[in-house]
mmCIF file of C-alpha atoms in Angstrom:
data_model
loop_
_atom_site.group_PDB
_atom_site.id
_atom_site.type_symbol
_atom_site.label_atom_id
_atom_site.label_comp_id
_atom_site.label_asym_id
_atom_site.label_seq_id
_atom_site.Cartn_x
_atom_site.Cartn_y
_atom_site.Cartn_z
ATOM 1 C CA MET D 7 -0.011 0.086 -0.045
ATOM 2 C CA LYS D 8 1.350 3.291 -1.035
ATOM 3 C CA LYS D 9 2.131 5.649 1.850
ATOM 4 C CA GLN D 10 0.369 8.975 1.545
ATOM 5 C CA ARG D 11 2.614 11.993 1.335
ATOM 6 C CA GLN D 12 2.188 14.418 4.175
ATOM 7 C CA LYS D 13 2.280 18.042 3.907
ATOM 8 C CA HIS D 14 5.241 19.954 5.445
ATOM 9 C CA LYS D 15 4.362 21.153 8.926
ATOM 10 C CA PRO D 16 4.784 24.920 9.087
ATOM 11 C CA ALA D 17 7.391 26.584 11.365
ATOM 12 C CA GLY D 18 6.164 27.585 14.860
ATOM 13 C CA HIS D 19 5.721 31.061 16.150
ATOM 14 C CA ARG D 20 5.295 32.759 19.418
ATOM 15 C CA TYR D 21 2.111 34.409 18.284
ATOM 16 C CA THR D 22 -1.217 32.803 17.143
ATOM 17 C CA THR D 23 -2.333 33.373 13.525
ATOM 18 C CA LEU D 24 -5.158 35.626 14.721
ATOM 19 C CA LYS D 25 -2.575 37.980 16.588
ATOM 20 C CA GLN D 26 -0.327 38.036 13.434
ATOM 21 C CA LEU D 27 -3.294 39.260 11.457
ATOM 22 C CA CYS D 28 -4.446 41.850 14.013
ATOM 23 C CA ASN D 29 -0.860 43.072 14.241
ATOM 24 C CA LEU D 30 -1.335 44.353 10.691
ATOM 25 C CA ILE D 31 -3.533 47.148 12.228
ATOM 26 C CA PRO D 32 -1.411 49.899 13.800
ATOM 27 C CA GLY D 33 -1.839 50.052 17.527
ATOM 28 C CA HIS D 34 -2.693 53.685 17.650
ATOM 29 C CA MET D 35 -5.288 53.581 14.995
ATOM 30 C CA VAL D 36 -8.099 52.202 16.787
ATOM 31 C CA THR D 37 -7.434 54.244 19.911
ATOM 32 C CA ASN D 38 -7.280 57.553 17.902
ATOM 33 C CA LEU D 39 -10.511 56.765 16.008
ATOM 34 C CA ALA D 40 -12.321 55.843 19.118
ATOM 35 C CA LYS D 41 -11.518 59.202 20.642
ATOM 36 C CA LYS D 42 -12.668 60.929 17.555
ATOM 37 C CA HIS D 43 -15.970 59.195 17.424
ATOM 38 C CA GLY D 44 -16.628 59.284 21.115
ATOM 39 C CA VAL D 45 -16.556 55.513 21.387
ATOM 40 C CA ASP D 46 -13.984 55.423 24.241
ATOM 41 C CA ALA D 47 -16.435 57.403 26.412
ATOM 42 C CA ARG D 48 -18.987 54.499 26.073
ATOM 43 C CA SER D 49 -16.559 51.743 27.049
ATOM 44 C CA GLN D 50 -15.345 50.943 30.336
ATOM 45 C CA THR D 51 -14.276 47.277 30.681
ATOM 46 C CA TYR D 52 -14.762 46.423 27.076
ATOM 47 C CA THR D 53 -12.358 48.490 25.107
ATOM 48 C CA PRO D 54 -12.858 49.479 21.481
ATOM 49 C CA TRP D 55 -9.855 47.380 20.490
ATOM 50 C CA SER D 56 -11.487 44.485 22.088
ATOM 51 C CA HIS D 57 -14.669 45.064 20.252
ATOM 52 C CA VAL D 58 -12.843 45.384 16.883
ATOM 53 C CA VAL D 59 -10.918 42.235 17.622
ATOM 54 C CA SER D 60 -14.081 40.391 18.411
ATOM 55 C CA LEU D 61 -15.850 41.307 15.282
ATOM 56 C CA LEU D 62 -12.822 40.407 13.224
ATOM 57 C CA TYR D 63 -12.799 37.026 14.891
ATOM 58 C CA ALA D 64 -16.576 36.685 14.088
ATOM 59 C CA HIS D 65 -15.822 36.909 10.374
ATOM 60 C CA PHE D 66 -12.750 34.799 10.430
ATOM 61 C CA ALA D 67 -14.404 31.912 12.288
ATOM 62 C CA HIS D 68 -17.674 32.392 10.505
ATOM 63 C CA ALA D 69 -19.324 32.679 14.068
ATOM 64 C CA LEU D 70 -23.161 31.969 13.990
ATOM 65 C CA GLY D 71 -24.123 34.345 16.804
ATOM 66 C CA LEU D 72 -23.240 36.088 20.018
ATOM 67 C CA ASN D 73 -22.775 32.834 21.966
ATOM 68 C CA ASP D 74 -20.597 31.462 19.441
ATOM 69 C CA VAL D 75 -18.236 34.473 19.450
ATOM 70 C CA CYS D 76 -18.251 35.050 23.231
ATOM 71 C CA ASP D 77 -17.720 31.409 24.199
ATOM 72 C CA ALA D 78 -14.785 30.966 21.826
ATOM 73 C CA LEU D 79 -13.097 34.014 22.785
ATOM 74 C CA GLN D 80 -13.498 33.322 26.605
ATOM 75 C CA MET D 81 -12.168 29.840 26.145
ATOM 76 C CA ASN D 82 -9.092 31.362 24.386
ATOM 77 C CA ALA D 83 -8.847 34.416 26.767
ATOM 78 C CA ALA D 84 -5.128 33.772 27.433
ATOM 79 C CA ALA D 85 -4.257 33.790 23.850
ATOM 80 C CA LEU D 86 -6.579 36.582 23.225
ATOM 81 C CA SER D 87 -5.004 38.673 25.777
ATOM 82 C CA THR D 88 -1.715 38.723 23.934
ATOM 83 C CA ILE D 89 -3.489 40.627 21.226
ATOM 84 C CA ARG D 90 -2.746 44.063 22.969
ATOM 85 C CA GLY D 91 -4.584 43.242 25.899
ATOM 86 C CA ALA D 92 -7.877 42.392 24.185
ATOM 87 C CA VAL D 93 -10.517 40.925 26.626
ATOM 88 C CA PRO D 94 -13.380 38.433 25.731
ATOM 89 C CA PRO D 95 -16.881 40.087 25.819
ATOM 90 C CA SER D 96 -19.935 38.869 27.615
ATOM 91 C CA ARG D 97 -22.971 38.394 25.446
ATOM 92 C CA ASN D 98 -24.461 41.562 26.840
ATOM 93 C CA ASN D 99 -21.309 43.625 26.322
ATOM 94 C CA LEU D 100 -20.865 42.700 22.682
ATOM 95 C CA SER D 101 -24.587 43.189 21.913
ATOM 96 C CA HIS D 102 -24.615 46.573 23.641
ATOM 97 C CA ALA D 103 -21.348 47.767 21.935
ATOM 98 C CA ASN D 104 -22.660 46.742 18.488
ATOM 99 C CA GLN D 105 -25.978 48.900 19.212
ATOM 100 C CA VAL D 106 -24.592 52.113 20.843
ATOM 101 C CA ARG D 107 -20.959 52.588 19.518
ATOM 102 C CA ASP D 108 -20.804 54.744 16.495
ATOM 103 C CA ALA D 109 -20.450 52.547 13.369
ATOM 104 C CA ASN D 110 -18.760 55.471 11.590
ATOM 105 C CA MET D 111 -15.600 54.365 13.406
ATOM 106 C CA ALA D 112 -15.642 51.046 11.682
ATOM 107 C CA GLU D 113 -16.106 52.770 8.341
ATOM 108 C CA GLU D 114 -13.175 55.143 8.969
ATOM 109 C CA LEU D 115 -11.177 52.386 10.358
ATOM 110 C CA TYR D 116 -11.387 50.551 7.031
ATOM 111 C CA TRP D 117 -10.507 53.524 4.808
ATOM 112 C CA SER D 118 -7.597 54.422 7.299
ATOM 113 C CA MET D 119 -6.321 50.807 6.851
ATOM 114 C CA MET D 120 -6.576 50.772 3.219
ATOM 115 C CA LYS D 121 -4.337 54.075 3.110
ATOM 116 C CA HIS D 122 -1.780 52.551 5.608
ATOM 117 C CA LEU D 123 -1.456 49.331 3.666
ATOM 118 C CA MET D 124 -0.959 51.287 0.250
ATOM 119 C CA ASP D 125 1.610 53.451 1.975
ATOM 120 C CA THR D 126 3.668 50.732 3.809
ATOM 121 C CA VAL D 127 3.294 47.697 1.473
ATOM 122 C CA PRO D 128 5.050 48.350 -1.914
ATOM 123 C CA GLY D 129 2.788 47.837 -4.853
ATOM 124 C CA PHE D 130 -0.416 46.915 -2.958
ATOM 125 C CA ALA D 131 -3.365 48.387 -4.705
ATOM 126 C CA LYS D 132 -1.335 50.462 -7.069
ATOM 127 C CA GLY D 133 -0.293 47.867 -9.825
ATOM 128 C CA LYS D 134 -2.622 46.586 -12.313
ATOM 129 C CA VAL D 135 -3.678 43.078 -11.170
ATOM 130 C CA ARG D 136 -5.459 42.277 -14.492
ATOM 131 C CA SER D 137 -3.622 41.581 -17.677
ATOM 132 C CA GLY D 138 -4.888 42.246 -21.079
ATOM 133 C CA TYR D 139 -7.449 44.632 -22.122
ATOM 134 C CA LEU D 140 -7.602 46.948 -19.050
ATOM 135 C CA ARG D 141 -3.870 47.592 -19.498
ATOM 136 C CA ARG D 142 -4.568 49.626 -22.491
ATOM 137 C CA PHE D 143 -6.004 52.566 -20.353
ATOM 138 C CA SER D 144 -3.765 54.945 -18.390
ATOM 139 C CA LYS D 145 -6.638 56.284 -16.415
ATOM 140 C CA ALA D 146 -8.404 54.546 -13.597
ATOM 141 C CA ILE D 147 -11.518 52.277 -14.425
ATOM 142 C CA HIS D 148 -14.441 52.145 -11.896
ATOM 143 C CA ALA D 149 -17.463 49.906 -11.654
ATOM 144 C CA LEU D 150 -20.777 50.974 -9.904
ATOM 145 C CA ASP D 151 -22.973 48.198 -8.428
ATOM 146 C CA SER D 152 -24.709 47.160 -5.254
ATOM 147 C CA THR D 153 -25.322 43.894 -3.432
ATOM 148 C CA THR D 154 -28.199 42.969 -1.301
ATOM 149 C CA ILE D 155 -27.575 41.519 2.238
ATOM 150 C CA GLN D 156 -30.742 39.576 3.393
ATOM 151 C CA LEU D 157 -31.729 40.381 7.016
ATOM 152 C CA VAL D 158 -34.453 38.918 9.241
ATOM 153 C CA ALA D 159 -37.696 40.770 8.576
ATOM 154 C CA ASN D 160 -39.567 40.138 11.759
ATOM 155 C CA SER D 161 -36.567 41.517 13.883
ATOM 156 C CA MET D 162 -35.468 44.470 11.776
ATOM 157 C CA ASP D 163 -38.215 46.848 10.814
ATOM 158 C CA TRP D 164 -35.827 49.531 9.951
ATOM 159 C CA ALA D 165 -34.671 47.436 6.905
ATOM 160 C CA LYS D 166 -38.022 46.280 5.345
ATOM 161 C CA HIS D 167 -38.321 46.884 1.817
ATOM 162 C CA ARG D 168 -40.956 44.202 1.040
ATOM 163 C CA ARG D 169 -43.986 42.999 3.075
ATOM 164 C CA ARG D 170 -41.963 39.784 4.310
ATOM 165 C CA LYS D 171 -38.517 40.685 3.507
ATOM 166 C CA ALA D 172 -35.763 42.970 5.063
ATOM 167 C CA ALA D 173 -32.280 43.801 3.606
ATOM 168 C CA ALA D 174 -29.470 46.051 3.525
ATOM 169 C CA LYS D 175 -27.443 47.187 0.474
ATOM 170 C CA CYS D 176 -23.758 47.820 0.105
ATOM 171 C CA HIS D 177 -23.440 50.330 -2.705
ATOM 172 C CA MET D 178 -19.960 50.318 -4.089
ATOM 173 C CA ARG D 179 -17.466 51.903 -6.622
ATOM 174 C CA LEU D 180 -14.708 49.286 -7.432
ATOM 175 C CA ASP D 181 -11.389 50.051 -8.956
ATOM 176 C CA LEU D 182 -11.306 47.478 -11.667
ATOM 177 C CA GLN D 183 -7.397 47.720 -11.845
ATOM 178 C CA SER D 184 -6.601 47.148 -8.212
ATOM 179 C CA PHE D 185 -9.796 45.173 -7.469
ATOM 180 C CA LEU D 186 -10.255 47.213 -4.332
ATOM 181 C CA PRO D 187 -13.314 49.649 -3.356
ATOM 182 C CA ARG D 188 -12.808 53.319 -3.773
ATOM 183 C CA CYS D 189 -16.259 54.149 -2.260
ATOM 184 C CA ALA D 190 -18.906 52.253 -0.397
ATOM 185 C CA ILE D 191 -22.141 53.105 1.238
ATOM 186 C CA VAL D 192 -23.965 50.636 3.605
ATOM 187 C CA ASP D 193 -27.744 51.645 3.606
ATOM 188 C CA THR D 194 -31.155 50.082 3.614
ATOM 189 C CA ALA D 195 -32.442 48.383 0.492
ATOM 190 C CA LYS D 196 -35.553 50.602 0.316
ATOM 191 C CA HIS D 197 -34.086 53.030 -2.267
ATOM 192 C CA HIS D 198 -33.263 52.686 -5.878
ATOM 193 C CA ASP D 199 -29.616 52.415 -6.740
ATOM 194 C CA SER D 200 -29.625 55.438 -8.867
ATOM 195 C CA ARG D 201 -30.235 57.639 -5.588
ATOM 196 C CA LYS D 202 -26.447 56.711 -4.572
ATOM 197 C CA THR D 203 -24.945 57.571 -7.967
ATOM 198 C CA LEU D 204 -23.955 61.095 -6.834
ATOM 199 C CA SER D 205 -22.360 60.035 -3.735
ATOM 200 C CA LEU D 206 -20.437 57.152 -5.357
ATOM 201 C CA CYS D 207 -18.983 59.287 -8.029
ATOM 202 C CA ALA D 208 -18.285 62.426 -6.068
ATOM 203 C CA ASP D 209 -14.446 62.164 -5.974
ATOM 204 C CA LEU D 210 -13.965 60.948 -9.561
ATOM 205 C CA GLU D 211 -11.325 62.928 -11.504
ATOM 206 C CA ALA D 212 -11.383 64.153 -15.106
ATOM 207 C CA GLY D 213 -10.286 61.444 -17.567
ATOM 208 C CA GLU D 214 -11.255 58.709 -15.294
ATOM 209 C CA ILE D 215 -13.726 55.942 -16.550
ATOM 210 C CA VAL D 216 -16.898 54.670 -14.907
ATOM 211 C CA VAL D 217 -18.945 51.766 -15.974
ATOM 212 C CA PHE D 218 -22.353 50.631 -14.701
ATOM 213 C CA ASP D 219 -25.625 48.842 -15.576
ATOM 214 C CA LYS D 220 -29.142 50.090 -16.284
ATOM 215 C CA ALA D 221 -30.032 51.061 -12.640
ATOM 216 C CA TYR D 222 -27.490 53.840 -12.727
ATOM 217 C CA ILE D 223 -28.865 55.639 -16.064
ATOM 218 C CA LYS D 224 -29.888 58.992 -14.679
ATOM 219 C CA PHE D 225 -29.344 61.479 -17.414
ATOM 220 C CA LYS D 226 -29.036 64.543 -15.252
ATOM 221 C CA HIS D 227 -26.115 63.035 -13.367
ATOM 222 C CA LEU D 228 -24.574 61.560 -16.541
ATOM 223 C CA PHE D 229 -24.566 65.075 -17.991
ATOM 224 C CA GLU D 230 -22.708 66.259 -14.722
ATOM 225 C CA LEU D 231 -20.116 63.557 -15.283
ATOM 226 C CA THR D 232 -19.623 64.615 -18.901
ATOM 227 C CA GLU D 233 -19.102 68.211 -17.994
ATOM 228 C CA ARG D 234 -16.568 67.142 -15.282
ATOM 229 C CA GLY D 235 -14.597 65.424 -18.089
ATOM 230 C CA ILE D 236 -15.367 61.785 -16.770
ATOM 231 C CA ASN D 237 -15.868 59.089 -19.334
ATOM 232 C CA TRP D 238 -18.658 56.604 -18.739
ATOM 233 C CA ALA D 239 -20.203 53.618 -20.427
ATOM 234 C CA GLY D 240 -23.462 51.581 -19.376
ATOM 235 C CA ARG D 241 -26.247 49.565 -20.568
ATOM 236 C CA ALA D 242 -29.201 51.511 -22.269
ATOM 237 C CA LYS D 243 -32.721 51.164 -20.904
ATOM 238 C CA ASP D 244 -35.105 49.266 -23.191
ATOM 239 C CA ASN D 245 -37.621 52.157 -23.156
ATOM 240 C CA MET D 246 -35.188 54.904 -24.080
ATOM 241 C CA GLN D 247 -36.486 57.169 -26.976
ATOM 242 C CA TYR D 248 -33.888 58.748 -29.296
ATOM 243 C CA THR D 249 -33.229 60.042 -32.678
ATOM 244 C CA VAL D 250 -30.198 58.809 -34.737
ATOM 245 C CA MET D 251 -28.018 61.662 -35.854
ATOM 246 C CA ARG D 252 -25.460 59.682 -37.752
ATOM 247 C CA SER D 253 -24.203 56.130 -38.123
ATOM 248 C CA LEU D 254 -20.549 55.128 -37.453
ATOM 249 C CA GLU D 255 -18.510 52.625 -39.310
ATOM 250 C CA THR D 256 -18.454 49.156 -37.409
ATOM 251 C CA THR D 257 -15.112 48.081 -39.007
ATOM 252 C CA LYS D 258 -14.893 44.373 -39.664
ATOM 253 C CA ASN D 259 -15.895 43.143 -36.297
ATOM 254 C CA LYS D 260 -19.020 41.137 -36.982
ATOM 255 C CA ARG D 261 -20.094 41.176 -33.334
ATOM 256 C CA ILE D 262 -20.694 44.893 -33.739
ATOM 257 C CA LEU D 263 -24.292 45.260 -35.074
ATOM 258 C CA ARG D 264 -24.828 49.127 -35.073
ATOM 259 C CA ASP D 265 -22.749 52.049 -33.889
ATOM 260 C CA GLU D 266 -24.736 55.350 -33.877
ATOM 261 C CA VAL D 267 -24.593 59.002 -32.552
ATOM 262 C CA ILE D 268 -28.015 59.806 -31.125
ATOM 263 C CA GLU D 269 -29.781 62.402 -29.297
ATOM 264 C CA LEU D 270 -32.620 61.862 -26.669
ATOM 265 C CA MET D 271 -36.104 62.501 -28.034
ATOM 266 C CA LEU D 272 -38.222 63.154 -24.956
ATOM 267 C CA GLU D 273 -38.283 66.789 -23.621
ATOM 268 C CA LYS D 274 -37.447 65.912 -20.134
ATOM 269 C CA SER D 275 -34.561 63.682 -21.051
ATOM 270 C CA LYS D 276 -33.132 65.939 -23.651
ATOM 271 C CA LYS D 277 -33.236 68.894 -20.936
ATOM 272 C CA ALA D 278 -31.310 66.606 -18.521
ATOM 273 C CA TYR D 279 -28.775 65.529 -21.313
ATOM 274 C CA PRO D 280 -28.594 68.083 -24.130
ATOM 275 C CA CYS D 281 -25.501 66.582 -25.818
ATOM 276 C CA GLU D 282 -24.916 63.773 -28.239
ATOM 277 C CA LEU D 283 -24.663 60.202 -27.021
ATOM 278 C CA ARG D 284 -23.002 57.088 -28.427
ATOM 279 C CA ARG D 285 -25.288 53.890 -28.831
ATOM 280 C CA VAL D 286 -23.634 50.574 -29.656
ATOM 281 C CA VAL D 287 -25.360 47.395 -30.272
ATOM 282 C CA ALA D 288 -23.192 44.266 -29.847
ATOM 283 C CA LEU D 289 -23.461 40.565 -29.613
ATOM 284 C CA VAL D 290 -22.220 39.416 -26.237
ATOM 285 C CA GLU D 291 -21.546 35.802 -25.230
ATOM 286 C CA ILE D 292 -23.552 34.756 -22.063
ATOM 287 C CA ASN D 293 -23.569 31.218 -20.843
ATOM 288 C CA GLY D 294 -22.358 30.030 -24.290
ATOM 289 C CA LYS D 295 -25.174 31.961 -26.261
ATOM 290 C CA ASP D 296 -24.874 35.373 -28.114
ATOM 291 C CA VAL D 297 -27.130 37.921 -26.693
ATOM 292 C CA GLU D 298 -27.811 41.356 -28.144
ATOM 293 C CA MET D 299 -26.969 44.125 -25.709
ATOM 294 C CA VAL D 300 -27.187 47.954 -26.253
ATOM 295 C CA PHE D 301 -24.606 50.222 -24.561
ATOM 296 C CA LEU D 302 -24.484 54.049 -24.055
ATOM 297 C CA THR D 303 -21.349 56.187 -23.672
ATOM 298 C CA ASN D 304 -20.448 59.809 -23.890
ATOM 299 C CA HIS D 305 -17.060 58.913 -25.631
ATOM 300 C CA LEU D 306 -17.403 59.287 -29.311
ATOM 301 C CA GLU D 307 -13.799 58.185 -30.342
ATOM 302 C CA TRP D 308 -13.447 54.697 -28.664
ATOM 303 C CA SER D 309 -13.944 51.791 -31.038
ATOM 304 C CA ALA D 310 -17.383 50.212 -30.724
ATOM 305 C CA TRP D 311 -15.688 46.936 -29.469
ATOM 306 C CA THR D 312 -13.935 49.143 -26.704
ATOM 307 C CA VAL D 313 -17.242 50.101 -25.298
ATOM 308 C CA ALA D 314 -18.510 46.561 -25.227
ATOM 309 C CA GLU D 315 -15.321 45.254 -23.575
ATOM 310 C CA LEU D 316 -15.489 47.967 -20.963
ATOM 311 C CA TYR D 317 -18.867 46.822 -19.895
ATOM 312 C CA ARG D 318 -17.643 43.239 -19.842
ATOM 313 C CA CYS D 319 -15.027 44.268 -17.417
ATOM 314 C CA ARG D 320 -17.730 45.584 -15.184
ATOM 315 C CA TRP D 321 -18.551 41.899 -14.226
ATOM 316 C CA ASP D 322 -15.519 41.956 -11.930
ATOM 317 C CA ILE D 323 -17.560 43.805 -9.501
ATOM 318 C CA GLU D 324 -19.887 40.787 -9.352
ATOM 319 C CA VAL D 325 -16.817 38.613 -8.718
ATOM 320 C CA PHE D 326 -15.908 40.854 -5.821
ATOM 321 C CA PHE D 327 -19.358 40.717 -4.261
ATOM 322 C CA LYS D 328 -19.183 36.889 -4.758
ATOM 323 C CA GLU D 329 -15.815 36.762 -2.960
ATOM 324 C CA ILE D 330 -16.939 38.603 0.096
ATOM 325 C CA LYS D 331 -20.252 36.708 0.412
ATOM 326 C CA GLN D 332 -18.579 33.391 0.227
ATOM 327 C CA THR D 333 -15.937 34.226 2.863
ATOM 328 C CA LEU D 334 -17.387 36.784 5.270
ATOM 329 C CA GLN D 335 -20.020 36.216 7.851
ATOM 330 C CA LEU D 336 -22.721 38.209 6.334
ATOM 331 C CA SER D 337 -25.671 35.827 6.649
ATOM 332 C CA ASP D 338 -25.859 35.599 10.531
ATOM 333 C CA PHE D 339 -25.768 39.026 12.355
ATOM 334 C CA LEU D 340 -24.826 39.680 15.899
ATOM 335 C CA GLY D 341 -27.264 42.407 16.240
ATOM 336 C CA TYR D 342 -30.652 43.605 14.901
ATOM 337 C CA SER D 343 -30.192 47.441 14.883
ATOM 338 C CA ALA D 344 -28.883 49.259 11.702
ATOM 339 C CA ASN D 345 -25.822 50.404 13.730
ATOM 340 C CA ALA D 346 -24.818 46.550 14.531
ATOM 341 C CA VAL D 347 -25.301 45.669 10.991
ATOM 342 C CA ARG D 348 -23.016 48.457 9.777
ATOM 343 C CA TRP D 349 -20.470 47.387 12.217
ATOM 344 C CA GLN D 350 -20.426 43.850 11.045
ATOM 345 C CA VAL D 351 -20.394 44.952 7.247
ATOM 346 C CA TRP D 352 -17.517 47.300 7.728
ATOM 347 C CA THR D 353 -15.360 44.943 9.821
ATOM 348 C CA GLY D 354 -16.125 42.289 7.310
ATOM 349 C CA LEU D 355 -14.752 44.534 4.433
ATOM 350 C CA LEU D 356 -11.823 45.019 6.713
ATOM 351 C CA VAL D 357 -11.072 41.421 6.931
ATOM 352 C CA HIS D 358 -11.435 41.205 3.301
ATOM 353 C CA LEU D 359 -8.849 43.950 2.968
ATOM 354 C CA LEU D 360 -6.397 42.269 5.220
ATOM 355 C CA MET D 361 -6.720 38.979 3.387
ATOM 356 C CA ARG D 362 -6.147 40.649 0.030
ATOM 357 C CA CYS D 363 -2.933 42.253 1.471
ATOM 358 C CA LEU D 364 -1.900 38.920 2.751
ATOM 359 C CA LYS D 365 -2.617 37.387 -0.602
ATOM 360 C CA PHE D 366 -0.493 40.048 -2.504
ATOM 361 C CA MET D 367 2.449 40.010 0.050
ATOM 362 C CA HIS D 368 2.903 36.303 -0.258
ATOM 363 C CA GLY D 369 1.992 35.667 -3.829
ATOM 364 C CA TRP D 370 -0.852 33.294 -3.030
ATOM 365 C CA ASP D 371 -1.848 31.597 -6.398
ATOM 366 C CA HIS D 372 -4.926 29.524 -5.311
ATOM 367 C CA SER D 373 -8.412 30.842 -4.901
ATOM 368 C CA PHE D 374 -9.238 33.589 -2.249
ATOM 369 C CA LYS D 375 -11.683 31.199 -0.718
ATOM 370 C CA ARG D 376 -8.938 28.622 -0.154
ATOM 371 C CA LEU D 377 -6.730 31.275 1.405
ATOM 372 C CA PHE D 378 -9.548 32.295 3.769
ATOM 373 C CA THR D 379 -10.148 28.705 4.754
ATOM 374 C CA VAL D 380 -6.444 27.995 5.456
ATOM 375 C CA VAL D 381 -6.285 31.122 7.765
ATOM 376 C CA ARG D 382 -9.601 30.232 9.393
ATOM 377 C CA VAL D 383 -8.729 26.765 10.516
ATOM 378 C CA SER D 384 -5.388 28.036 11.957
ATOM 379 C CA LEU D 385 -6.475 31.060 14.003
ATOM 380 C CA TRP D 386 -5.567 29.756 17.433
ATOM 381 C CA ARG D 387 -2.364 27.838 16.120
ATOM 382 C CA ARG D 388 1.043 29.300 16.856
ATOM 383 C CA TRP D 389 2.208 28.777 13.419
ATOM 384 C CA ASN D 390 4.453 31.189 11.334
ATOM 385 C CA LEU D 391 1.746 32.498 8.868
ATOM 386 C CA PRO D 392 4.088 33.094 5.909
ATOM 387 C CA ALA D 393 5.533 29.515 6.551
ATOM 388 C CA LEU D 394 1.919 28.227 6.655
ATOM 389 C CA LEU D 395 1.009 29.724 3.247
ATOM 390 C CA GLU D 396 4.431 28.534 1.825
ATOM 391 C CA SER D 397 3.736 25.037 2.965
ATOM 392 C CA TYR D 398 1.108 24.904 0.346
ATOM 393 C CA GLY D 399 3.656 25.657 -2.277
ATOM 394 C CA THR D 400 2.295 28.869 -3.575
ATOM 395 C CA ALA D 401 3.623 31.607 -1.388
ATOM 396 C CA LYS D 402 6.567 33.932 -1.564
ATOM 397 C CA PRO D 403 8.670 35.721 1.127
ATOM 398 C CA PRO D 404 6.968 38.550 2.911
ATOM 399 C CA GLY D 405 7.255 42.034 1.578
ATOM 400 C CA ARG D 406 9.142 44.631 3.445
ATOM 401 C CA ILE D 407 7.788 48.158 4.679
ATOM 402 C CA ARG D 408 8.976 50.916 2.261
ATOM 403 C CA GLY D 409 12.004 52.449 3.835
ATOM 404 C CA ALA D 410 12.620 49.832 6.344
ATOM 405 C CA PRO D 411 15.919 47.925 7.003
ATOM 406 C CA GLU D 412 16.406 44.761 5.017
ATOM 407 C CA GLN D 413 15.488 42.503 7.748
ATOM 408 C CA ALA D 414 12.373 44.485 8.795
ATOM 409 C CA TYR D 415 9.089 42.915 7.944
ATOM 410 C CA LEU D 416 5.416 43.797 8.730
ATOM 411 C CA PRO D 417 4.526 43.596 12.326
ATOM 412 C CA GLY D 418 3.391 40.039 13.289
ATOM 413 C CA PHE D 419 5.451 38.369 10.659
ATOM 414 C CA ILE D 420 8.813 38.530 12.514
#
């Protein structure tokens, strides 16, 4: 009988995997944000740092409820205390903290960590992670979309948007070249996606490109983007009324059916968008079948296939949403209030950011879901995290902080 080959056991470490991950967050950051948002004034025995660590653990471990989180942290209280003195919460402490502590702190923590990682990890979120088509553009390309997070209707009246359904929505603008969010809004699912367009596009710069689906077609806002010098492309609505001003050559690409310059016909629409628009009709392959799709853009010089390809790249944001829903704990919530849901969503996005940084630093070649699984099962193990990833045969040595000595690595990985 052939002996089964065993995987190489990773090197030991004085810290648990969870501590090595939490050490990526600078020690002063949570303290400063807690003071800024008045969270420290609402905490006595259960510190803001302990609160953040508890929610990070809930996502890493896929905890099913308050008891799951509290019992696990209390059973590992000794190891937890080494994470900058974090303490395990009682069920009441964690529930109360989620309800009354300002969730804007969690949101600002996410964006502060993104800036910190971009500044300290060379190349993270700055290089173009996609090969091929997107490399042809020197300006950033963004995708707008939202994902629905189902909630419990009979417990969350604030989130009801149907008779028997409740949900929250995460509206997002994703940088398609770095595959990281540039703007996110967590709100109820009551309102139409187009209401968030103005906020999502507020900080776009001239020359940048934004792509979206039919839900974000709002001509008044699209005209504002055009005046700001921002290029956009999206799906046209089926009931759009227009006049063809002139037809453009479709070259030799047989998948481009029509390429036209149009003007809107209805008085209200024409007043909202008085300029010419580009309308491209193309065959797009979906699930092995060719489907006719109609695209709109304000850029009159791109090739017609460029417009279709830009929209195809928009599907990357669907991949992003699938990635976070497969790995983060966004199905069972630790609280019923809007504030508690926002805490859990923003700390979940922070977990995703830390894992993306880990993936980048160590050249992980497997799926993101597998990386998350490897980390999750080793949270309380005292294993060297880079060695653990390297034992799977896909990781590279850890990256150094910019400007640090040759032997200096990110905190928690030494």
